CSV table of C-alpha atoms and ligand atoms in Angstrom, one decimal:
chain,number,residue,atom,x,y,z
A,1300,MET,CA,-30.0,37.2,17.3
A,1301,ALA,CA,-28.7,33.5,17.8
A,1302,GLU,CA,-30.0,30.6,15.5
A,1303,LEU,CA,-33.6,29.6,16.7
A,1304,ARG,CA,-33.8,26.2,18.0
A,1305,PHE,CA,-36.7,24.0,16.8
A,1306,ALA,CA,-38.0,20.5,16.7
A,1307,MET,CA,-39.8,18.9,13.9
A,1308,ILE,CA,-42.8,16.8,15.3
A,1309,GLY,CA,-44.2,14.2,12.3
A,1310,CYS,CA,-41.3,12.3,10.4
A,1311,GLY,CA,-43.7,11.0,7.4
A,1312,PHE,CA,-43.3,11.5,3.5
A,1313,TRP,CA,-43.5,15.5,3.6
A,1314,ALA,CA,-41.0,15.7,6.8
A,1315,GLY,CA,-37.8,15.1,4.9
A,1316,TYR,CA,-38.7,17.8,2.3
A,1317,GLN,CA,-39.6,20.2,5.0
A,1318,LEU,CA,-36.1,19.6,6.7
A,1319,SER,CA,-34.2,20.2,3.5
A,1320,ALA,CA,-36.0,23.4,2.9
A,1321,TRP,CA,-34.9,24.4,6.5
A,1322,HIS,CA,-31.5,23.5,5.6
A,1323,GLU,CA,-31.8,26.2,2.5
A,1324,LEU,CA,-32.2,28.9,5.3
A,1325,PRO,CA,-30.0,30.8,7.9
A,1326,GLY,CA,-31.8,31.6,11.4
A,1327,ALA,CA,-33.0,28.4,12.7
A,1328,ARG,CA,-31.6,25.0,13.5
A,1329,CYS,CA,-33.5,21.4,13.8
A,1330,VAL,CA,-32.2,20.3,17.0
A,1331,ALA,CA,-34.5,17.4,17.6
A,1332,LEU,CA,-37.3,15.0,15.5
A,1333,VAL,CA,-40.3,13.1,17.0
A,1334,ASP,CA,-42.5,10.8,15.6
A,1335,GLN,CA,-44.8,8.0,17.3
A,1336,ASP,CA,-42.7,5.4,15.3
A,1337,VAL,CA,-39.5,6.3,16.9
A,1338,SER,CA,-37.4,4.4,14.2
A,1339,ARG,CA,-38.8,6.8,11.6
A,1340,ALA,CA,-37.4,9.8,13.8
A,1341,ALA,CA,-34.2,8.0,14.1
A,1342,ASP,CA,-33.9,7.2,10.3
A,1343,LEU,CA,-34.4,10.9,9.6
A,1344,ALA,CA,-32.2,12.4,12.2
A,1345,ASP,CA,-29.2,10.1,10.9
A,1346,LYS,CA,-30.0,11.2,7.3
A,1347,PHE,CA,-30.1,15.0,8.5
A,1348,GLN,CA,-27.4,15.0,11.4
A,1349,VAL,CA,-30.2,16.0,13.7
A,1350,PRO,CA,-28.5,15.6,17.5
A,1351,ALA,CA,-31.7,14.1,19.2
A,1352,PHE,CA,-35.1,12.1,18.4
A,1353,TYR,CA,-38.2,11.2,20.5
A,1354,GLY,CA,-41.0,9.0,20.3
A,1355,ASN,CA,-43.4,11.7,21.9
A,1356,ALA,CA,-43.8,15.4,22.1
A,1357,VAL,CA,-43.8,15.3,26.0
A,1358,GLU,CA,-40.3,13.6,26.1
A,1359,LEU,CA,-39.3,16.3,23.6
A,1360,PHE,CA,-40.8,19.5,25.5
A,1361,ASP,CA,-39.3,17.8,28.7
A,1362,GLN,CA,-35.6,17.3,27.2
A,1363,GLN,CA,-35.3,20.5,25.1
A,1364,ASP,CA,-34.9,24.0,25.0
A,1365,LEU,CA,-36.8,25.2,22.0
A,1366,ASP,CA,-37.9,28.3,20.3
A,1367,PHE,CA,-40.5,26.7,18.1
A,1368,VAL,CA,-41.9,23.4,17.0
A,1369,ASP,CA,-42.7,22.6,13.5
A,1370,ILE,CA,-45.5,20.2,13.5
A,1371,VAL,CA,-45.5,17.9,10.2
A,1372,THR,CA,-48.3,15.4,11.4
A,1373,ASN,CA,-51.7,14.4,10.1
A,1374,VAL,CA,-54.3,16.8,11.0
A,1375,GLU,CA,-55.9,14.7,13.7
A,1376,THR,CA,-53.0,15.4,16.0
A,1377,HIS,CA,-52.7,19.0,15.4
A,1378,ALA,CA,-54.9,20.3,18.3
A,1379,GLU,CA,-53.2,18.0,20.9
A,1380,LEU,CA,-49.4,19.3,19.7
A,1381,VAL,CA,-50.7,22.9,19.4
A,1382,ARG,CA,-52.1,22.6,23.1
A,1383,LEU,CA,-48.9,21.2,24.4
A,1384,ALA,CA,-47.0,23.8,22.9
A,1385,ALA,CA,-49.1,26.5,24.6
A,1386,ARG,CA,-48.5,25.0,27.7
A,1387,ARG,CA,-45.2,24.9,27.5
A,1388,GLY,CA,-44.7,28.5,26.2
A,1389,ILE,CA,-43.4,27.3,22.8
A,1390,ALA,CA,-44.1,29.0,19.6
A,1391,ALA,CA,-45.5,26.6,16.7
A,1392,ILE,CA,-45.5,26.3,13.0
A,1393,CYS,CA,-48.4,24.0,11.8
A,1394,GLN,CA,-48.9,22.3,8.6
A,1395,LYS,CA,-52.3,22.7,6.9
A,1396,PRO,CA,-55.0,22.0,7.4
A,1397,MET,CA,-54.5,23.6,10.9
A,1398,ALA,CA,-57.5,21.6,12.4
A,1399,VAL,CA,-60.2,18.9,11.9
A,1400,SER,CA,-62.9,21.8,12.2
A,1401,PHE,CA,-63.5,25.7,12.0
A,1402,PRO,CA,-64.3,25.7,15.6
A,1403,GLN,CA,-61.2,23.7,16.7
A,1404,ALA,CA,-59.0,25.7,14.8
A,1405,SER,CA,-60.5,29.1,16.6
A,1406,GLU,CA,-59.7,27.5,19.9
A,1407,LEU,CA,-56.3,26.8,18.8
A,1408,VAL,CA,-55.8,30.3,17.7
A,1409,ALA,CA,-57.2,31.7,21.1
A,1410,GLU,CA,-55.2,29.5,23.1
A,1411,MET,CA,-51.9,30.6,21.4
A,1412,ARG,CA,-53.1,34.1,21.5
A,1413,GLU,CA,-53.5,34.1,25.4
A,1414,ALA,CA,-50.3,32.3,25.8
A,1415,GLY,CA,-48.7,35.4,23.9
A,1416,LEU,CA,-47.1,33.0,21.5
A,1417,ASP,CA,-46.6,33.1,17.6
A,1418,PHE,CA,-48.9,30.4,15.8
A,1419,LEU,CA,-48.0,30.3,12.1
A,1420,ILE,CA,-49.4,28.0,9.4
A,1421,HIS,CA,-47.0,26.3,6.6
A,1422,GLU,CA,-49.3,27.4,3.9
A,1423,ASN,CA,-46.8,27.3,1.0
A,1424,TRP,CA,-48.9,27.4,-2.4
A,1425,ARG,CA,-49.3,31.2,-2.6
A,1426,TRP,CA,-45.5,31.3,-2.4
A,1427,GLN,CA,-45.0,29.7,-5.9
A,1428,PRO,CA,-43.4,32.2,-8.0
A,1429,THR,CA,-46.0,32.1,-10.9
A,1430,LEU,CA,-48.7,33.0,-8.3
A,1431,ARG,CA,-46.3,35.8,-6.7
A,1432,ARG,CA,-45.8,37.1,-10.5
A,1433,LEU,CA,-49.6,37.0,-11.0
A,1434,ARG,CA,-50.4,38.8,-8.0
A,1435,ALA,CA,-48.1,41.6,-9.1
A,1436,ILE,CA,-49.9,42.0,-12.5
A,1437,LEU,CA,-53.1,42.2,-10.8
A,1438,ASP,CA,-51.8,44.6,-8.3
A,1439,SER,CA,-50.5,46.6,-11.2
A,1440,GLY,CA,-53.9,47.6,-12.5
A,1441,LEU,CA,-52.9,46.4,-16.2
A,1442,LEU,CA,-56.2,44.4,-16.3
A,1443,GLY,CA,-58.7,47.1,-15.3
A,1444,SER,CA,-61.5,45.7,-13.2
A,1445,VAL,CA,-61.4,42.1,-12.8
A,1446,VAL,CA,-64.7,40.9,-14.5
A,1447,ARG,CA,-64.4,37.1,-13.5
A,1448,ALA,CA,-61.6,34.6,-12.8
A,1449,ARG,CA,-61.3,30.7,-12.6
A,1450,ILE,CA,-58.6,28.8,-10.5
A,1451,ASP,CA,-58.1,25.2,-12.0
A,1452,TYR,CA,-56.4,22.5,-10.1
A,1453,ALA,CA,-57.7,19.2,-11.6
A,1454,HIS,CA,-55.4,16.0,-12.0
A,1455,SER,CA,-55.2,12.4,-12.5
A,1456,PHE,CA,-51.9,12.2,-10.7
A,1457,PRO,CA,-51.9,9.1,-8.1
A,1458,VAL,CA,-51.5,11.3,-5.1
A,1459,PHE,CA,-52.5,8.4,-2.7
A,1460,ASP,CA,-49.5,6.4,-3.7
A,1461,ASN,CA,-47.1,8.5,-1.5
A,1462,GLN,CA,-49.7,9.6,0.8
A,1463,PRO,CA,-52.1,6.6,1.5
A,1464,PHE,CA,-53.6,8.3,4.7
A,1465,LEU,CA,-55.5,10.9,2.3
A,1466,LYS,CA,-57.7,7.8,1.3
A,1467,GLN,CA,-59.1,7.7,5.1
A,1468,LEU,CA,-60.2,11.2,5.5
A,1469,ASP,CA,-64.0,11.6,5.2
A,1470,LYS,CA,-63.1,15.1,4.0
A,1471,PHE,CA,-60.5,14.7,1.4
A,1472,ILE,CA,-59.8,17.3,-1.4
A,1473,LEU,CA,-60.9,20.5,0.3
A,1474,THR,CA,-59.1,20.0,3.3
A,1475,ASP,CA,-56.0,19.0,1.4
A,1476,MET,CA,-56.2,21.0,-1.6
A,1477,GLY,CA,-58.9,23.4,-1.0
A,1478,THR,CA,-56.7,24.9,1.8
A,1479,HIS,CA,-53.9,25.8,-0.8
A,1480,ILE,CA,-56.2,26.8,-3.8
A,1481,LEU,CA,-59.0,28.8,-1.6
A,1482,ASP,CA,-55.9,30.5,0.2
A,1483,VAL,CA,-54.4,31.4,-3.4
A,1484,ALA,CA,-58.1,32.6,-4.3
A,1485,ARG,CA,-57.9,35.1,-1.2
A,1486,PHE,CA,-54.4,36.0,-2.0
A,1487,LEU,CA,-55.2,36.8,-5.6
A,1488,PHE,CA,-58.6,38.4,-5.5
A,1489,GLY,CA,-59.4,39.2,-1.5
A,1490,GLU,CA,-61.9,37.9,0.7
A,1491,PRO,CA,-65.4,36.2,-0.3
A,1492,ARG,CA,-68.4,37.2,1.0
A,1493,SER,CA,-70.5,34.2,0.2
A,1494,LEU,CA,-69.7,30.7,-1.6
A,1495,PHE,CA,-71.6,27.8,-3.2
A,1496,CYS,CA,-70.0,24.5,-3.6
A,1497,THR,CA,-70.8,21.2,-4.8
A,1498,THR,CA,-68.5,18.0,-4.3
A,1499,ARG,CA,-68.2,14.6,-5.6
A,1500,ARG,CA,-66.9,11.2,-4.9
A,1501,MET,CA,-65.3,9.3,-8.1
A,1502,ARG,CA,-63.3,6.7,-6.6
A,1503,SER,CA,-64.9,4.0,-4.8
A,1504,ASP,CA,-61.8,3.2,-2.7
A,1505,ILE,CA,-61.5,6.4,-1.0
A,1506,ALA,CA,-63.8,7.9,2.0
A,1507,GLY,CA,-63.7,11.5,1.0
A,1508,GLU,CA,-64.6,13.7,-2.1
A,1509,ASP,CA,-62.1,13.8,-4.8
A,1510,VAL,CA,-63.8,16.7,-6.6
A,1511,ALA,CA,-64.8,19.9,-5.5
A,1512,THR,CA,-66.3,22.9,-7.5
A,1513,ALA,CA,-66.4,26.3,-5.5
A,1514,HIS,CA,-68.1,29.5,-6.6
A,1515,LEU,CA,-66.8,32.3,-4.5
A,1516,HIS,CA,-68.5,35.8,-4.4
A,1517,MET,CA,-66.8,39.0,-3.4
A,1518,ASP,CA,-68.4,42.2,-2.5
A,1519,ASP,CA,-67.3,44.1,-5.7
A,1520,GLY,CA,-69.1,41.4,-7.8
A,1521,LEU,CA,-66.2,39.6,-8.6
A,1522,SER,CA,-67.1,35.8,-8.9
A,1523,VAL,CA,-64.0,33.4,-8.6
A,1524,THR,CA,-64.6,29.7,-9.7
A,1525,CYS,CA,-62.3,27.0,-7.9
A,1526,ASN,CA,-62.2,23.5,-9.6
A,1527,LEU,CA,-60.6,21.1,-7.6
A,1528,SER,CA,-60.2,17.4,-8.7
A,1529,TYR,CA,-57.9,14.2,-8.4
A,1530,ALA,CA,-60.3,12.4,-10.8
A,1531,SER,CA,-59.9,14.2,-13.9
A,1532,HIS,CA,-58.0,13.4,-17.3
A,1533,TRP,CA,-57.9,16.8,-19.4
A,1534,PHE,CA,-55.8,19.2,-21.2
A,1535,ARG,CA,-54.3,20.8,-18.4
A,1536,ASP,CA,-53.4,17.7,-16.3
A,1537,ARG,CA,-50.0,18.7,-15.2
A,1538,PHE,CA,-49.6,17.9,-11.4
A,1539,PRO,CA,-49.1,19.7,-9.2
A,1540,GLN,CA,-49.4,22.9,-11.6
A,1541,THR,CA,-52.3,25.4,-10.8
A,1542,PHE,CA,-53.9,27.1,-13.7
A,1543,VAL,CA,-55.4,30.7,-13.3
A,1544,ASP,CA,-57.7,32.5,-15.9
A,1545,VAL,CA,-58.3,36.2,-15.2
A,1546,GLU,CA,-60.8,38.2,-17.3
A,1547,GLY,CA,-60.4,42.3,-17.1
A,1548,THR,CA,-62.0,45.3,-18.3
A,1549,GLN,CA,-58.7,46.3,-20.1
A,1550,ALA,CA,-56.7,42.9,-20.3
A,1551,GLY,CA,-56.8,39.4,-19.8
A,1552,VAL,CA,-54.2,37.2,-18.0
A,1553,THR,CA,-53.7,33.1,-17.7
A,1554,LEU,CA,-51.3,31.2,-15.9
A,1555,ASP,CA,-51.0,28.1,-18.2
A,1556,ALA,CA,-48.8,25.0,-18.2
A,1557,ASP,CA,-45.1,24.9,-17.5
A,1558,CYS,CA,-45.3,28.2,-15.6
A,1559,GLN,CA,-46.2,30.5,-18.8
A,1560,LEU,CA,-48.0,33.7,-18.0
A,1561,SER,CA,-49.8,35.3,-21.0
A,1562,ILE,CA,-51.4,38.9,-20.9
A,1563,TYR,CA,-54.1,39.5,-23.5
A,1564,ARG,CA,-54.5,43.0,-24.6
A,1565,SER,CA,-56.1,44.5,-27.8
A,1566,GLY,CA,-56.0,41.4,-29.8
A,1567,LYS,CA,-52.4,40.9,-28.6
A,1568,VAL,CA,-50.7,38.4,-26.4
A,1569,GLU,CA,-47.5,39.1,-24.5
A,1570,SER,CA,-46.1,35.9,-22.8
A,1571,GLU,CA,-43.4,35.4,-20.3
A,1572,SER,CA,-42.0,32.1,-18.8
A,1573,VAL,CA,-41.8,32.4,-15.0
A,1574,SER,CA,-38.4,31.1,-13.6
A,1575,VAL,CA,-38.8,28.4,-10.5
A,1576,PRO,CA,-35.8,27.6,-8.3
A,1577,SER,CA,-34.6,24.0,-8.2
A,1578,TYR,CA,-33.2,22.0,-5.4
A,1579,ALA,CA,-31.4,18.8,-5.7
A,1580,TRP,CA,-33.3,17.5,-2.8
A,1581,ALA,CA,-36.7,18.2,-4.4
A,1582,ASN,CA,-38.9,15.3,-5.7
A,1583,PRO,CA,-39.2,16.0,-9.4
A,1584,ASP,CA,-43.1,15.2,-9.1
A,1585,TYR,CA,-43.5,18.1,-6.5
A,1586,ALA,CA,-40.5,20.3,-7.7
A,1587,LEU,CA,-42.9,23.3,-7.9
A,1588,ILE,CA,-44.3,22.7,-4.4
A,1589,HIS,CA,-40.9,21.9,-2.8
A,1590,SER,CA,-39.3,25.2,-4.1
A,1591,SER,CA,-42.2,27.1,-2.5
A,1592,MET,CA,-41.5,25.6,0.6
A,1593,VAL,CA,-38.3,27.3,1.0
A,1594,ASP,CA,-39.8,30.7,0.4
A,1595,CYS,CA,-42.6,30.1,2.7
A,1596,GLN,CA,-40.3,29.0,5.6
A,1597,ARG,CA,-38.3,31.9,4.9
A,1598,ASN,CA,-41.2,34.2,5.6
A,1599,LEU,CA,-42.1,32.3,8.7
A,1600,VAL,CA,-38.8,32.2,10.2
A,1601,GLY,CA,-38.2,35.8,9.6
A,1602,HIS,CA,-41.5,36.5,11.9
A,1603,LEU,CA,-40.3,34.3,14.6
A,1604,ARG,CA,-37.0,36.3,14.5
A,1605,GLY,CA,-38.8,39.5,14.5
A,1606,GLU,CA,-37.3,40.5,10.9
A,1607,SER,CA,-40.3,40.0,8.6
A,1608,THR,CA,-44.3,39.8,9.1
A,1609,ALA,CA,-45.7,36.1,8.1
A,1610,GLU,CA,-48.5,36.3,5.5
A,1611,THR,CA,-49.8,33.0,6.7
A,1612,THR,CA,-50.6,33.5,10.4
A,1613,ALA,CA,-52.8,31.0,12.2
A,1614,GLU,CA,-55.0,34.1,12.7
A,1615,ASP,CA,-55.0,34.7,8.9
A,1616,ASN,CA,-55.4,30.9,8.1
A,1617,LEU,CA,-58.8,31.1,9.8
A,1618,LYS,CA,-60.1,32.9,6.9
A,1619,THR,CA,-59.0,30.2,4.6
A,1620,LEU,CA,-60.3,27.4,6.8
A,1621,ALA,CA,-63.8,29.5,6.9
A,1622,LEU,CA,-63.9,28.8,3.1
A,1623,VAL,CA,-63.0,25.0,3.4
A,1624,TYR,CA,-65.4,24.4,6.1
A,1625,GLY,CA,-68.0,26.7,4.4
A,1626,CYS,CA,-67.8,24.7,1.2
A,1627,TYR,CA,-68.6,21.6,3.2
A,1628,GLU,CA,-71.7,23.4,4.8
A,1629,SER,CA,-72.5,24.7,1.3
A,1630,ALA,CA,-72.3,21.2,-0.3
A,1631,ALA,CA,-74.1,19.2,2.6
A,1632,SER,CA,-77.1,21.9,2.4
A,1633,ASN,CA,-77.0,22.6,-1.2
A,1634,SER,CA,-77.1,26.2,-0.4
A,1635,VAL,CA,-75.1,29.5,-0.6
A,1636,VAL,CA,-73.4,30.0,2.7
A,1637,ARG,CA,-72.4,33.6,3.6
A,1638,LEU,CA,-69.2,34.3,5.1
A,1639,GLU,CA,-68.6,36.6,8.4
A,1640,THR,CA,-66.4,39.5,7.5
A,1641,GLY,CA,-64.1,41.9,9.2
A,1642,PRO,CA,-63.0,45.6,8.5
A,1643,SER,CA,-59.3,44.3,7.7
A,1644,ASP,CA,-60.7,42.2,5.0
A,1645,SER,CA,-58.3,43.3,2.4
A,1646,LYS,CA,-55.6,41.3,0.1
A,1647,ALA,CA,-52.7,40.1,2.0
A,1648,GLN,CA,-50.0,42.5,1.2
A,1649,SER,CA,-47.5,40.6,-1.1
A,1650,THR,CA,-43.9,40.9,-0.1
B,929,89V,O1,-48.7,19.8,-0.6
B,929,89V,C1,-49.7,19.2,-0.2
B,929,89V,O2,-50.3,19.6,0.3
B,929,89V,C2,-49.8,17.7,-0.4
B,929,89V,C3,-50.2,17.3,-2.1
B,929,89V,C4,-50.2,18.7,-2.8
B,929,89V,C5,-49.5,16.3,-2.9
B,929,89V,O3,-51.8,17.4,-1.7
B,929,89V,O4,-50.8,17.3,0.2
């Protein structure tokens, strides 16, 4: 199969890193860039030798023969761009969060399905080597039955410095980071049946919540607590690292600072350091995330080429978004939210 031709729509802070990740992979070539600020598209095209750039997506679709688009814009524009791709018969990869609400996301999935088009989500967090290794340990049965788990993403990192638009979101940390951490909870522990969430806004200069505490409950009695914060100073404040503590009936495992995985069994500790690929183009503050983008995009382009099955299809990502927007419903009503379940609700097969 020839190289797939794609265009990237959105040339902001994240786009350059996502383009660099594409350059690490065979099988797809960026032939055009789009941004409503056409000078941003021109600058990125010049930096990455992309042959064409446009100020709007309609002109892109009129001028270019594409196999897919990679949508890297702010969430408010995702629906319009996905619908345009559906009308033009073009597959789409979309950055998280897929949409501004669960109903809107469901509509987009239905529209792309009816058009017979691949619709995938660039949800990269589960592709961090530390989390892949932790999933393998969980799958090995070494822990016995999992009693309880906790996922911590609590940092003081000034995330708004590079992404000031995040300040304007009236739903902030659950849409920006809950999309990642709740997807990781599903990847590691399966599908929750109900949840309870509280949120707080600690900063006075932002519109949305910067703290969220979600308790997920699985059918088998397992509870997973997800602690999210961009307002916390504490012992594990190591942006953008995610920390996981899992208690089991036979052993426990902790994903701790600097990619250290420790297994606790019969009073002994066995530790290992998980290696993370480094790329010259990665931003040192975000290197862990940037390395996971390459593996995420490898999985997605393999799906588009018919060579592998994408883990984060938009269909699957609806289950993560159900948790994200269920958390908002729970926080607003101060109540437990029950989640619809389906027969296929088993852990994603890790590849
Ligand atoms: O990767 C992301 O989704 C970024 C960050 C982790 C910085 O919040 O928005």
